[in-house]
RNA sequence: GGGCGUUUAGCUCAGUCUGGUUAGAGCGCUUCCCUUACAAGGAAGAGGCCGGCGGUUCGAAUCCGUCAACGCCCACCA
């Protein structure tokens, strides 16, 4: 074995071995109960980021443990075509060569995107391998592959037939840069300071005016009415009259509508039905016609008169200037309001009347809410349920058509002759009603439409495949809170509607990985960290351990490279512990499972008892997805108890011929189980060390350890306390590495024959089993039942020792006083549980004993 | 306008759901030790009125109320 842990050396080796062994396939445990995770498919847009790394580290920890527990564990991998995101990326690439997608035409462009997908997808798959994630690649899926496309079409047509998908002219969010409609949740609202412009609309009969206020004066070109609240007395007289729309010289009515807020602005609203959702609703109720004055480029249309062709912002200033010139401009106030931006490109969204396809979501919501309320699906931690409920209850219809080229074509055809709309599972060549010519819908579906089907479409649905029957519904869905609305909620809705079962049972939610400055990692801020770079510099295992350690439930994860370095040092420590072990334990001597000693010696029994306790607690924490707690537990157990204590205590018996064999057996079993427990977190290094220690088979297929419970043996903890006391004594008196004599008074005969060797090795003392003739001039070590003394002559300076003792006495007195206060409190004695009272009594006794000892030391020093 | 999260050691964070040893970890800091697994290590330490105030309780970092600061999400008052 190399003297140092070099992750890069070993990590490249194991993945192919695992994959070829079939260990990633659930069939490796053919008799086990199925356990399924479907991966949140990464976008083929680019490369994996830290969010993926934490997400998949959690999934791999789950699936590897379940596999070791004998489940037929499936982790199904795949990727998402990410319609708008990927199309944008490829368009940007083309733009570098001065080419637009229109230059290429649809077919050639889509070919280009497929090429991008192939190379990007390969990169991502290799990244997943480099991180050691144990997905079953034989079942890899892509949202645009043939099977999933069939599922998408089946779902679309079924929902259409059920009346849950419809085509309609409604106000949608239009991105003038991406040139497509997007759904409500793809719009990011930001507070911006703008203006509230007041405009006076004169009555058509020339008698006065009504003043409206707007944040978007340019939309007045498309006004077809003015609305006031029906209860607004200020305007009671004017409802039903008409005003003359300035600049456009068009007569438009004043109407009364409940949707108007009396206390905002002037209480009178200009109504632009084609460019505002609220105005559109008012117009529908009041019978006002929409006039589209802004086009898909965000420029003024021909309907905008002399402003036609101007960009919306240019038009804004021109319209205001013209209004001023005409003397109808009122005040312009500063006004902070929220403005919608495209989540992909940050362009300001243009609300626009447009013919699009929609999902009527309300009928799908009820069962999806019930599944979470009734516990069929469970958010972990549960606080996300409230967000989920609130969001689901206020859902509006989902705009699913996109004016893009990359994605699932909408399976609709339109007849030129009879204007029929045909939605079909199979391609349509001619109109079934009139035989006339048809043309297919040009648009594609929102990428989240196919993602919503992911848990069952990947398993073969709509066919009744074996995989679907075996692995659906899935057990766990691990995801970040940022896509609960985009994805989790929609999977629940679609999954339940089409399979009558919630698609997953548990939904562990993790936070976002943040940069060291606490901000979200992003390329544009230049503060993002590439996980692959970290794998190269520190190794995949250290990165995984770091992310899991930081992944407290649902909280964001601030990331620092220092943490990865600390994890790498843990790997190094583990490496060296095993290096020590294999010097004594020969390969093949440690069984892959079982082999727990029947009648261990005290030190061995102690570490075995700790192992069984820790293993059980650790297992429970992982079962509850408490990765951060689980890592802390196993990390501290390994380092402080196994490495710092047990390995050191094993050294003496290993040199003792009579005791070596038993020690080796325990050493092997404990380290073997430690490797097993750590394997779901850090698979590479544990597999490598397994091959050195056990040598037979691969760890990935080993059984999860369940060590039997051992009682804590008497004496070991007493010895440890004595050793700690001696070390403290040495440190406090700056005694260096000097060997010290130690006199032990053992009236209770607690000291076992193996103590002297341990004391010599771990405390650098020469113990003698005899009480000192007088304790004067000796320091009493520890407070336990075994009394140990160090002769002080020539060792220490009383001048330095006395103040230290006095401080220790003061500290202990304070603690004792606190304990006594409780014990003398009759209410505490009455109401606290007996075990708490007993603890407090023990504390008081300990403090009293310590005080006695300290006082006697003080006397002996003569200060 | 609603809702949520955070506030604990010099720094970055656990612990709070389920109240009970002397509140933990990593990094940093101090002292000692090159002991044959590991100096990328070992040993021993220093450092905290657990954001403020009030309450419940025998007992509060933990439960309740309130205030403050920071952050996030949602929302059709133009």
CSV table of C-alpha atoms in Angstrom, one decimal, chain A residues 555-807:
chain,number,residue,atom,x,y,z
A,555,UNK,CA,-30.9,24.4,4.3
A,556,UNK,CA,-28.6,26.0,1.8
A,557,UNK,CA,-25.1,24.8,1.7
A,558,UNK,CA,-22.3,27.4,1.8
A,559,UNK,CA,-19.4,25.8,0.0
A,560,UNK,CA,-15.7,26.2,0.8
A,561,UNK,CA,-12.8,24.3,-0.6
A,562,UNK,CA,-11.3,24.0,2.9
A,563,UNK,CA,-14.1,21.6,3.7
A,564,UNK,CA,-13.2,19.4,0.9
A,565,UNK,CA,-9.6,19.4,2.1
A,566,UNK,CA,-10.7,18.4,5.5
A,567,UNK,CA,-12.7,15.5,4.0
A,568,UNK,CA,-9.6,14.5,2.0
A,569,UNK,CA,-7.7,14.4,5.3
A,570,UNK,CA,-10.3,12.1,6.7
A,571,UNK,CA,-9.7,9.8,3.7
A,572,UNK,CA,-6.0,9.9,4.4
A,573,UNK,CA,-6.6,9.0,8.0
A,574,UNK,CA,-8.8,6.1,7.0
A,575,UNK,CA,-6.2,5.0,4.5
A,576,UNK,CA,-3.5,4.9,7.1
A,577,UNK,CA,-5.7,3.2,9.7
A,578,UNK,CA,-6.2,0.4,7.2
A,579,UNK,CA,-2.5,0.4,6.3
A,580,UNK,CA,-1.8,-0.3,10.0
A,581,UNK,CA,-4.4,-3.0,10.0
A,582,UNK,CA,-3.1,-4.9,7.0
A,583,UNK,CA,0.3,-5.0,8.6
A,584,UNK,CA,-1.1,-7.3,11.2
A,585,UNK,CA,-4.2,-8.8,9.6
A,586,UNK,CA,-3.6,-11.0,6.5
A,587,UNK,CA,-5.8,-10.8,3.5
A,588,UNK,CA,-8.4,-13.5,3.7
A,589,UNK,CA,-8.4,-13.6,7.5
A,590,UNK,CA,-11.3,-11.2,7.7
A,591,UNK,CA,-14.6,-12.6,6.6
A,592,UNK,CA,-16.9,-10.5,4.3
A,593,UNK,CA,-19.7,-10.8,6.8
A,594,UNK,CA,-20.1,-11.8,10.4
A,595,UNK,CA,-17.1,-13.1,12.4
A,596,UNK,CA,-18.0,-11.1,15.5
A,597,UNK,CA,-15.9,-12.4,18.5
A,598,UNK,CA,-17.8,-14.5,21.0
A,599,UNK,CA,-15.9,-13.6,24.2
A,600,UNK,CA,-13.7,-10.5,23.5
A,601,UNK,CA,-11.1,-9.0,25.8
A,602,UNK,CA,-12.2,-5.8,27.5
A,603,UNK,CA,-10.7,-3.3,25.0
A,604,UNK,CA,-12.0,-5.3,22.1
A,605,UNK,CA,-15.4,-5.6,23.8
A,606,UNK,CA,-15.4,-1.8,24.3
A,607,UNK,CA,-14.9,-1.0,20.6
A,608,UNK,CA,-17.4,-3.7,19.5
A,609,UNK,CA,-20.0,-2.3,21.8
A,610,UNK,CA,-19.4,1.2,20.4
A,611,UNK,CA,-19.5,-0.2,16.9
A,612,UNK,CA,-22.9,-1.8,17.4
A,613,UNK,CA,-24.4,1.3,19.0
A,614,UNK,CA,-23.0,3.7,16.4
A,615,UNK,CA,-24.0,1.4,13.5
A,616,UNK,CA,-27.6,1.3,14.7
A,617,UNK,CA,-27.9,5.0,15.2
A,618,UNK,CA,-26.2,5.8,12.0
A,619,UNK,CA,-28.5,3.5,10.1
A,620,UNK,CA,-31.5,5.3,11.6
A,621,UNK,CA,-30.2,8.7,10.6
A,622,UNK,CA,-29.6,7.6,7.0
A,623,UNK,CA,-33.1,6.1,6.9
A,624,UNK,CA,-34.4,9.5,7.8
A,625,UNK,CA,-32.2,11.3,5.2
A,626,UNK,CA,-30.3,13.1,8.0
A,627,UNK,CA,-27.0,13.0,6.1
A,628,UNK,CA,-25.3,15.7,7.9
A,629,UNK,CA,-26.0,14.0,11.3
A,630,UNK,CA,-25.0,10.7,9.9
A,631,UNK,CA,-21.7,11.9,8.6
A,632,UNK,CA,-20.9,13.7,11.8
A,633,UNK,CA,-21.6,10.5,13.8
A,634,UNK,CA,-19.6,8.1,11.7
A,635,UNK,CA,-16.7,10.6,11.2
A,636,UNK,CA,-16.3,11.2,14.9
A,637,UNK,CA,-16.7,7.5,15.7
A,638,UNK,CA,-14.1,6.6,13.1
A,639,UNK,CA,-11.6,9.2,14.1
A,640,UNK,CA,-11.9,9.7,17.8
A,641,UNK,CA,-12.9,6.2,18.9
A,642,UNK,CA,-11.6,3.7,16.4
A,643,UNK,CA,-8.4,5.5,15.3
A,644,UNK,CA,-7.4,7.6,18.2
A,645,UNK,CA,-8.4,5.1,20.9
A,646,UNK,CA,-8.9,1.6,19.7
A,647,UNK,CA,-6.0,1.4,17.3
A,648,UNK,CA,-3.7,2.8,19.9
A,649,UNK,CA,-5.0,0.3,22.5
A,650,UNK,CA,-4.6,-2.5,20.0
A,651,UNK,CA,-0.9,-1.9,19.6
A,652,UNK,CA,0.3,-3.4,22.9
A,653,UNK,CA,-1.7,-6.7,22.6
A,654,UNK,CA,-0.6,-7.1,19.0
A,655,UNK,CA,3.0,-7.3,20.3
A,656,UNK,CA,1.9,-9.8,22.9
A,657,UNK,CA,1.9,-13.3,21.4
A,658,UNK,CA,-0.9,-14.6,23.7
A,659,UNK,CA,-3.3,-11.8,22.9
A,660,UNK,CA,-2.4,-11.0,19.3
A,661,UNK,CA,-4.8,-13.3,17.6
A,662,UNK,CA,-7.9,-12.1,19.4
A,663,UNK,CA,-6.9,-8.5,18.8
A,664,UNK,CA,-6.4,-9.1,15.1
A,665,UNK,CA,-9.8,-10.6,14.8
A,666,UNK,CA,-11.5,-7.7,16.4
A,667,UNK,CA,-9.4,-5.2,14.5
A,668,UNK,CA,-10.3,-6.8,11.2
A,669,UNK,CA,-14.0,-7.0,12.0
A,670,UNK,CA,-14.3,-3.4,13.3
A,671,UNK,CA,-12.4,-1.8,10.4
A,672,UNK,CA,-14.3,-4.0,7.9
A,673,UNK,CA,-17.6,-2.8,9.3
A,674,UNK,CA,-16.4,0.7,9.3
A,675,UNK,CA,-15.6,0.4,5.6
A,676,UNK,CA,-19.1,-0.9,5.0
A,677,UNK,CA,-20.8,1.9,6.9
A,678,UNK,CA,-18.8,4.5,5.0
A,679,UNK,CA,-19.2,2.9,1.6
A,680,UNK,CA,-22.5,4.6,0.6
A,681,UNK,CA,-20.8,7.9,1.3
A,682,UNK,CA,-17.3,7.4,0.0
A,683,UNK,CA,-17.4,4.4,-2.3
A,684,UNK,CA,-14.1,4.5,-4.0
A,685,UNK,CA,-11.7,4.6,-1.1
A,686,UNK,CA,-13.7,2.1,0.9
A,687,UNK,CA,-13.7,-0.3,-2.0
A,688,UNK,CA,-10.0,0.1,-2.5
A,689,UNK,CA,-9.3,-0.5,1.2
A,690,UNK,CA,-11.7,-3.5,1.2
A,691,UNK,CA,-9.6,-5.1,-1.4
A,692,UNK,CA,-6.6,-4.7,0.8
A,693,UNK,CA,-8.2,-5.9,4.0
A,694,UNK,CA,-10.8,-8.5,2.9
A,695,UNK,CA,-9.5,-9.2,-0.5
A,696,UNK,CA,-12.4,-11.4,-1.5
A,697,UNK,CA,-15.2,-10.1,-3.7
A,698,UNK,CA,-16.1,-6.4,-3.9
A,699,UNK,CA,-17.4,-4.3,-1.1
A,700,UNK,CA,-20.2,-2.9,-3.3
A,701,UNK,CA,-21.9,-6.3,-3.1
A,702,UNK,CA,-21.2,-6.9,0.6
A,703,UNK,CA,-24.0,-7.0,3.2
A,704,UNK,CA,-24.9,-4.0,5.4
A,705,UNK,CA,-23.4,-4.7,8.8
A,706,UNK,CA,-25.5,-5.5,11.8
A,707,UNK,CA,-23.1,-6.1,14.6
A,708,UNK,CA,-24.5,-7.8,17.7
A,709,UNK,CA,-24.9,-5.7,20.9
A,710,UNK,CA,-22.0,-6.0,23.4
A,711,UNK,CA,-22.3,-4.5,26.9
A,712,UNK,CA,-19.6,-1.9,27.7
A,713,UNK,CA,-17.0,-3.9,29.7
A,714,UNK,CA,-16.0,-2.7,33.1
A,715,UNK,CA,-12.6,-1.0,33.5
A,716,UNK,CA,-12.0,0.3,30.0
A,717,UNK,CA,-13.6,3.7,30.5
A,718,UNK,CA,-11.8,4.0,33.9
A,719,UNK,CA,-8.5,3.3,32.2
A,720,UNK,CA,-9.3,5.9,29.5
A,721,UNK,CA,-10.1,8.5,32.1
A,722,UNK,CA,-6.8,7.8,33.9
A,723,UNK,CA,-4.9,8.1,30.7
A,724,UNK,CA,-6.6,11.4,29.8
A,725,UNK,CA,-5.8,12.7,33.3
A,726,UNK,CA,-2.1,11.7,32.9
A,727,UNK,CA,-1.9,13.4,29.6
A,728,UNK,CA,-3.4,16.6,30.9
A,729,UNK,CA,-1.1,16.5,33.9
A,730,UNK,CA,1.9,16.2,31.4
A,731,UNK,CA,0.6,19.0,29.2
A,732,UNK,CA,-0.2,21.4,32.0
A,733,UNK,CA,3.2,21.0,33.5
A,734,UNK,CA,5.1,21.1,30.3
A,735,UNK,CA,6.7,17.7,30.9
A,736,UNK,CA,7.5,17.0,27.3
A,737,UNK,CA,7.9,13.3,26.4
A,738,UNK,CA,9.6,12.4,29.7
A,739,UNK,CA,8.6,9.0,31.1
A,740,UNK,CA,7.0,9.4,34.5
A,741,UNK,CA,6.7,7.0,37.4
A,742,UNK,CA,3.2,6.2,38.5
A,743,UNK,CA,2.1,4.6,41.8
A,744,UNK,CA,-1.3,2.9,41.7
A,745,UNK,CA,-3.3,2.2,44.8
A,746,UNK,CA,-5.9,-0.4,43.8
A,747,UNK,CA,-7.9,-1.4,46.9
A,748,UNK,CA,-10.9,-2.5,44.8
A,749,UNK,CA,-8.7,-4.7,42.5
A,750,UNK,CA,-9.9,-3.0,39.3
A,751,UNK,CA,-6.6,-2.9,37.6
A,752,UNK,CA,-6.3,-5.7,35.1
A,753,UNK,CA,-3.1,-7.3,34.0
A,754,UNK,CA,-3.3,-5.5,30.6
A,755,UNK,CA,-3.3,-2.1,32.1
A,756,UNK,CA,0.4,-1.5,32.6
A,757,UNK,CA,1.2,-2.0,28.9
A,758,UNK,CA,-1.6,0.4,28.0
A,759,UNK,CA,-0.4,3.0,30.5
A,760,UNK,CA,3.2,2.8,29.2
A,761,UNK,CA,2.1,3.1,25.6
A,762,UNK,CA,-0.6,5.7,25.9
A,763,UNK,CA,0.5,7.8,28.8
A,764,UNK,CA,4.3,7.3,28.8
A,765,UNK,CA,4.4,6.3,32.5
A,766,UNK,CA,6.1,3.5,34.4
A,767,UNK,CA,3.2,2.1,36.5
A,768,UNK,CA,3.9,0.3,39.8
A,769,UNK,CA,1.0,-1.4,41.6
A,770,UNK,CA,1.7,-0.1,45.1
A,771,UNK,CA,0.3,2.8,47.1
A,772,UNK,CA,2.7,5.5,48.0
A,773,UNK,CA,3.7,5.5,51.7
A,774,UNK,CA,2.4,9.0,52.0
A,775,UNK,CA,0.4,11.0,49.5
A,776,UNK,CA,2.2,14.1,50.5
A,777,UNK,CA,4.3,15.4,47.6
A,778,UNK,CA,2.3,13.4,45.1
A,779,UNK,CA,-0.2,14.5,42.5
A,780,UNK,CA,-3.4,12.4,42.5
A,781,UNK,CA,-4.4,11.7,38.9
A,782,UNK,CA,-8.1,11.3,37.9
A,783,UNK,CA,-11.1,11.1,40.1
A,784,UNK,CA,-12.1,7.5,39.5
A,785,UNK,CA,-12.0,4.5,41.9
A,786,UNK,CA,-8.4,3.7,41.0
A,787,UNK,CA,-6.1,6.1,42.8
A,788,UNK,CA,-3.0,6.9,40.9
A,789,UNK,CA,-0.1,9.2,42.1
A,790,UNK,CA,2.8,10.8,40.5
A,791,UNK,CA,5.7,11.8,42.8
A,792,UNK,CA,6.2,15.5,42.4
A,793,UNK,CA,9.7,15.9,43.6
A,794,UNK,CA,11.7,17.9,41.1
A,795,UNK,CA,8.9,17.6,38.5
A,796,UNK,CA,6.9,20.8,38.9
A,797,UNK,CA,7.0,24.3,40.2
A,798,UNK,CA,4.5,24.8,43.0
A,799,UNK,CA,4.4,28.6,42.1
A,800,UNK,CA,2.9,27.7,38.7
A,801,UNK,CA,0.7,24.9,40.0
A,802,UNK,CA,-1.1,26.7,42.8
A,803,UNK,CA,-3.0,29.3,40.8
A,804,UNK,CA,-4.1,26.6,38.3
A,805,UNK,CA,-5.5,24.5,41.2
A,806,UNK,CA,-7.3,27.5,42.7
A,807,UNK,CA,-9.0,28.2,39.4
